[in-house]
mmCIF file of C-alpha atoms in Angstrom:
data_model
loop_
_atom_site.group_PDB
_atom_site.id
_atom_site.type_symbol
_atom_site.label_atom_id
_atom_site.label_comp_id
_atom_site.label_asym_id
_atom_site.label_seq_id
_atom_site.Cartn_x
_atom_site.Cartn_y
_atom_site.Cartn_z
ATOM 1 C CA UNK A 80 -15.471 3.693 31.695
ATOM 2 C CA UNK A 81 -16.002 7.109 29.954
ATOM 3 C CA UNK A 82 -12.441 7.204 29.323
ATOM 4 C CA UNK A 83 -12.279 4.082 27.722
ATOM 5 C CA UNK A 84 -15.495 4.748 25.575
ATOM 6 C CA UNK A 85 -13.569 7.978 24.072
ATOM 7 C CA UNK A 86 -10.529 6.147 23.721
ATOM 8 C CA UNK A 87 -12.408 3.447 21.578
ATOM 9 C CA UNK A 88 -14.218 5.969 19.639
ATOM 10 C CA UNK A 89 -11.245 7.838 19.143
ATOM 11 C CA UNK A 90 -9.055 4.692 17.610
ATOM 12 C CA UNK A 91 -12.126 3.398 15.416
ATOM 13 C CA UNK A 92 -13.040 7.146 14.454
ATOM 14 C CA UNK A 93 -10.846 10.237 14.308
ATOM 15 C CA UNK A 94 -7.814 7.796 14.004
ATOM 16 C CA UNK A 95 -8.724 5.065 11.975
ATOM 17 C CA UNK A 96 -6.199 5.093 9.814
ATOM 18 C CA UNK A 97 -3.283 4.781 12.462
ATOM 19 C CA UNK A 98 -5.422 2.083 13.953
ATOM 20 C CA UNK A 99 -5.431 -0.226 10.610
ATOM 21 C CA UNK A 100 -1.811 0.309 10.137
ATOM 22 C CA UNK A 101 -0.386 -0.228 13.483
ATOM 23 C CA UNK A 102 -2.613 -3.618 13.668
ATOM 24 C CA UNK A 103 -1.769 -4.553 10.874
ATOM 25 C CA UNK A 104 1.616 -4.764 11.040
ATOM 26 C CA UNK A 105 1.436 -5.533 14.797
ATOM 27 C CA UNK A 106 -1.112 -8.491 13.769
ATOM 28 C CA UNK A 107 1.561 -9.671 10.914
ATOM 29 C CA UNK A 108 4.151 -10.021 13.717
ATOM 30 C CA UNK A 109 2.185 -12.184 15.676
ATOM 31 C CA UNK A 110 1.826 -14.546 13.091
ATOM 32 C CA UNK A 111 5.499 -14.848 12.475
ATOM 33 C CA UNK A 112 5.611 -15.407 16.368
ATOM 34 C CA UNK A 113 3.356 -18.105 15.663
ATOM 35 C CA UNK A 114 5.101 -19.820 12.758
ATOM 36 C CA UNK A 115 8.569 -19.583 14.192
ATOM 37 C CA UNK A 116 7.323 -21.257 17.916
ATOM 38 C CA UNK A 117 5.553 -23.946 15.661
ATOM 39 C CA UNK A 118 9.290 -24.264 13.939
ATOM 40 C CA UNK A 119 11.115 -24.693 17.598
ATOM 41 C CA UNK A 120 8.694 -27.062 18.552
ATOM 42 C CA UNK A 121 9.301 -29.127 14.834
ATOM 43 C CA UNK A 122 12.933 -28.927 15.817
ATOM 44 C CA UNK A 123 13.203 -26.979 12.098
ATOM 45 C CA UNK A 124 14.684 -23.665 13.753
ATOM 46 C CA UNK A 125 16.134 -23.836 17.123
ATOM 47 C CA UNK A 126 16.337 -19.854 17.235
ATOM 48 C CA UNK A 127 14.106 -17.179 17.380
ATOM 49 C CA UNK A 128 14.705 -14.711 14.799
ATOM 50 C CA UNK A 129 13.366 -11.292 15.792
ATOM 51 C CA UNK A 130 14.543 -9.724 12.727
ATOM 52 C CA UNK A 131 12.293 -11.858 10.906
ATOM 53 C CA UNK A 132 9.658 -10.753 13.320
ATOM 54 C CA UNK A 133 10.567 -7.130 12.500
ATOM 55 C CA UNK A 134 10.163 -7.462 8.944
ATOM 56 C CA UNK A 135 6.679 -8.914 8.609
ATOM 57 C CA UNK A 136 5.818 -6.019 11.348
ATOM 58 C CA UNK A 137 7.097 -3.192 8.603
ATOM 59 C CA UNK A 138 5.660 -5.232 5.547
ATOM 60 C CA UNK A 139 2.271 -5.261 7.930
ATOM 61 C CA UNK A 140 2.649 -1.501 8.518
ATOM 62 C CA UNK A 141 3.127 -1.041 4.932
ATOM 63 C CA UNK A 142 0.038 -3.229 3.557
ATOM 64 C CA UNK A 143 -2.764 -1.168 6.540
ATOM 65 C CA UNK A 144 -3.229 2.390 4.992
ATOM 66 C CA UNK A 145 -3.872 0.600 1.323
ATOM 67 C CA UNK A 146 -5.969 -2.104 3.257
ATOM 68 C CA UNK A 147 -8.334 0.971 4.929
ATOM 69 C CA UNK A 148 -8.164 2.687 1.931
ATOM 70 C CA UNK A 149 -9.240 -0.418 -0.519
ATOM 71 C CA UNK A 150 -12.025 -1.195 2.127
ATOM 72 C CA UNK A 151 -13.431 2.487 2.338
ATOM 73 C CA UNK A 152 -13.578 2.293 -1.422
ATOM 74 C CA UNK A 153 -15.318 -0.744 -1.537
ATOM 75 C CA UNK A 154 -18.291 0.591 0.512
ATOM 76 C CA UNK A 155 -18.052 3.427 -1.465
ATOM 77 C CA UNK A 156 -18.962 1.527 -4.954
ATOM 78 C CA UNK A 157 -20.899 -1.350 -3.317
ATOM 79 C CA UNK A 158 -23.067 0.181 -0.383
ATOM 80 C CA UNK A 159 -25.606 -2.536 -0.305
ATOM 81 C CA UNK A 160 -25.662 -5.260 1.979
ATOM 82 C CA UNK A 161 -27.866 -7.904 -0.684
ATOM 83 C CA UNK A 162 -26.095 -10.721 -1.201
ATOM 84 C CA UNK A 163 -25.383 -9.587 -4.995
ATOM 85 C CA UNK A 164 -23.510 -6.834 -3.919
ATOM 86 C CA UNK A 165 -21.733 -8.693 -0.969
ATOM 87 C CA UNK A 166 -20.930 -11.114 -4.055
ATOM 88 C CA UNK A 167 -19.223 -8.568 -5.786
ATOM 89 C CA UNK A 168 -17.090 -6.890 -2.497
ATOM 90 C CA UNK A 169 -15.685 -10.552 -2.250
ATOM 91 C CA UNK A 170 -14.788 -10.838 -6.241
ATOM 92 C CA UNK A 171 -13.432 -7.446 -6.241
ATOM 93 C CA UNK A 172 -11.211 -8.392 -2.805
ATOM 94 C CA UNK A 173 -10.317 -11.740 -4.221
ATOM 95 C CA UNK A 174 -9.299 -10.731 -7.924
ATOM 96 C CA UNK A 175 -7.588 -7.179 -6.935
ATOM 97 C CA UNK A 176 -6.768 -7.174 -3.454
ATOM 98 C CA UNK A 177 -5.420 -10.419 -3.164
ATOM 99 C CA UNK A 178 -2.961 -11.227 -6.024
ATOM 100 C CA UNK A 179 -2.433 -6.777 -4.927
ATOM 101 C CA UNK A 180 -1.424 -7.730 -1.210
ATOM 102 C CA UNK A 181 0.241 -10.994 -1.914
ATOM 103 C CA UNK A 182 2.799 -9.068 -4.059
ATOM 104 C CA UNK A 183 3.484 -6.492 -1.689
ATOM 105 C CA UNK A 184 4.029 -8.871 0.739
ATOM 106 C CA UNK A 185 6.550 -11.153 -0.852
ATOM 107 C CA UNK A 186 7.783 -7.757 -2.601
ATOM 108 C CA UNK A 187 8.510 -6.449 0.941
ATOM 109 C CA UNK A 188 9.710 -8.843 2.633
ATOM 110 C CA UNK A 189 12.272 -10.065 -0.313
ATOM 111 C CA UNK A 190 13.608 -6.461 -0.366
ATOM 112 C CA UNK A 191 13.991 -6.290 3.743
ATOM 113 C CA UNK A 192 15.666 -9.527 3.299
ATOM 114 C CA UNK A 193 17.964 -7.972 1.053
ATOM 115 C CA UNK A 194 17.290 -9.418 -2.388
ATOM 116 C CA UNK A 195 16.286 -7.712 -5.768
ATOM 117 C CA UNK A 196 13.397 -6.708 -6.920
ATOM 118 C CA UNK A 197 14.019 -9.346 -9.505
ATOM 119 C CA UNK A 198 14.771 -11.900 -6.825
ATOM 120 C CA UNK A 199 11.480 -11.030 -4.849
ATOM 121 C CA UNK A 200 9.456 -11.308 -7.765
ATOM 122 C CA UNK A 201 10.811 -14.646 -8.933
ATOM 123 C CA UNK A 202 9.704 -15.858 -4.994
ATOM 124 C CA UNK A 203 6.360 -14.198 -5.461
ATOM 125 C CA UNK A 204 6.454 -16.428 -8.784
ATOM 126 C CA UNK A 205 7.288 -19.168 -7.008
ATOM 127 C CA UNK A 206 4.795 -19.230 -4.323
ATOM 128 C CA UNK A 207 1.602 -16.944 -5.557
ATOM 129 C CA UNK A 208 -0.174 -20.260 -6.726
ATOM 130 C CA UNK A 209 -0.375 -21.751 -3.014
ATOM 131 C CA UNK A 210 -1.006 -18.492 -1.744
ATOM 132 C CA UNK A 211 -3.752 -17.867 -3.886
ATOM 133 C CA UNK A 212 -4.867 -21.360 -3.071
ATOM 134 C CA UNK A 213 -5.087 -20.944 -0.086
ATOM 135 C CA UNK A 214 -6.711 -17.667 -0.157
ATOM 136 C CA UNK A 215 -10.151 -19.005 -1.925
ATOM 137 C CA UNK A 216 -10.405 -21.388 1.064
ATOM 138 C CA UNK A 217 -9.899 -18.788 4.034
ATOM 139 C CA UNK A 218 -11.036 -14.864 2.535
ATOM 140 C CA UNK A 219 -14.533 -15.726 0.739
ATOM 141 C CA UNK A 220 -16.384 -17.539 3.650
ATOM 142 C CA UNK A 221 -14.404 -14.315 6.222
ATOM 143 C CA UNK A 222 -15.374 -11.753 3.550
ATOM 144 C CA UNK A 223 -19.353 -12.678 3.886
ATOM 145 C CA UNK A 224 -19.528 -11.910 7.538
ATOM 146 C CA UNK A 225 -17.251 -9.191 6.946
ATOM 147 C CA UNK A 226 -19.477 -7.654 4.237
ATOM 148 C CA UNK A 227 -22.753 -8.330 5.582
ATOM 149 C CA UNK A 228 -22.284 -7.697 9.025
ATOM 150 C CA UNK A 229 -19.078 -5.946 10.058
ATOM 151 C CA UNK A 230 -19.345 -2.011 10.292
ATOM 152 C CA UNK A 231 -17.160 -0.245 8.306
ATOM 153 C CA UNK A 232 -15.054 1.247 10.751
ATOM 154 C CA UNK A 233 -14.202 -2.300 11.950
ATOM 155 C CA UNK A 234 -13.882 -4.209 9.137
ATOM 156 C CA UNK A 235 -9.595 -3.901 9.199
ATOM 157 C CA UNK A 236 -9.670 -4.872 12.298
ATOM 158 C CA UNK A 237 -11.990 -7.877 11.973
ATOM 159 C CA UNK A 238 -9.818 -8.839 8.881
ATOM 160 C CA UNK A 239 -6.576 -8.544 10.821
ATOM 161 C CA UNK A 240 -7.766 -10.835 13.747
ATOM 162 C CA UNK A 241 -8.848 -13.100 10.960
ATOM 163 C CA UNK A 242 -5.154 -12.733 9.033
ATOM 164 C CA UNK A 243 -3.186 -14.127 12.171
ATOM 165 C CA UNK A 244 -4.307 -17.501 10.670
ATOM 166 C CA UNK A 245 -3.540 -16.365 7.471
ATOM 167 C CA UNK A 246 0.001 -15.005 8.636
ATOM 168 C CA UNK A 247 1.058 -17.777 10.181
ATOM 169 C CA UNK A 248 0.772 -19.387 6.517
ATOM 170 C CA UNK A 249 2.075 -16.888 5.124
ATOM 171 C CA UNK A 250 5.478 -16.740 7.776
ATOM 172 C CA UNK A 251 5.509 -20.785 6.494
ATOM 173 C CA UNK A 252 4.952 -20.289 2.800
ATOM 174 C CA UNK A 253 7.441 -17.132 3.183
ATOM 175 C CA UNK A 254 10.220 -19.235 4.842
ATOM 176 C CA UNK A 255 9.555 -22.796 3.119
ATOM 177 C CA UNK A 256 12.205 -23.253 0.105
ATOM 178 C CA UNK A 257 9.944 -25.545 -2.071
ATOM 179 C CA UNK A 258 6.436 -24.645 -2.219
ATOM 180 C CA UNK A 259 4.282 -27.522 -3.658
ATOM 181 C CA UNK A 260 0.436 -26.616 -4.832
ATOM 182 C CA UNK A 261 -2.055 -27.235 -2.465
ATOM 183 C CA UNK A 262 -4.531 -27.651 -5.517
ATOM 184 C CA UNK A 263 -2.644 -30.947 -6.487
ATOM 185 C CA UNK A 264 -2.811 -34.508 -5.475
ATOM 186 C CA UNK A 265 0.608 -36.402 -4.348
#
């Protein structure tokens, strides 16, 4: 049990940092695993593409160490737990880290693909306003509890747990050729 205890101490304290980024991109995986089982069972892709899998694992190991350092900085500027300040973390999160992430993540992934950087942008283009959607609905309500009740330390963690959901859209939204908007009616 000691053992453990250090282990988990050690993870969430002296290595932090390698914690965030390996879940991360372990965390971004699993969603992919998620998407691409939901496709076989659809009947839309009757293979399972690990190389796929492998790219939203390095884009996910890519988006942790400016995910722990964006949330360190945001305790830094915004101690307070009132709801005011908790206000502001999830503004902040919403208007820079999210368009931030959602850019490095099609950005990523289009390069590892193999297109240009002109190519991944134009898909980013494409797709940011469903994305974005979508990311008012799910990050403000996770981003409360986060703020007001999740220790620092934790609070990558907590979000990647909470981003399998939000990978698993994102392996769909990534891998969908028309993207309609969410926002509008049929």
């Amino acid at each position: 049990m000691n053992k453990g205890r250090h282990m988990w101490s050690q993870l969430f304290g002296k290595y932090l940092w390698i914690t965030n980024t390996v879940s991360s991109g372990g965390l971004l995986a699993v969603g992919d695993i998620i998407q691409q089982r939901i496709e076989y069972i659809r009947g839309v892709n009757p293979n399972y593409n690990w190389r796929r899998t492998g790219r939203f694992f390095l884009v996910g190991l890519s988006q942790g160490p400016p995910h722990h350092v964006f949330y360190v900085w945001l305790d830094k500027v915004f101690p307070q737990k009132t709801a005011k300040v908790v206000f502001k973390k999830i503004m902040t999160d919403q208007l820079l880290a999210a368009p931030f992430f959602a850019l490095t993540f099609f950005l990523g992934a289009g390069l590892l693909e193999g297109k240009t950087v002109a190519g991944a942008l134009t898909e980013f283009k494409d797709k940011f306003p469903a994305v974005y959607a979508f990311d008012w609905c799910i990050w403000p309500p996770t981003q409360t509890i986060n703020f007001y009740f999740v220790p620092t330390q934790y609070r990558v963690l907590y979000i990647n747990f909470i981003t399998v959901i939000w990978d698993v859209f994102l392996s769909y939204i990534k891998h969908k050729d028309q993207v309609t908007n969410p926002c509008k009616a049929d």
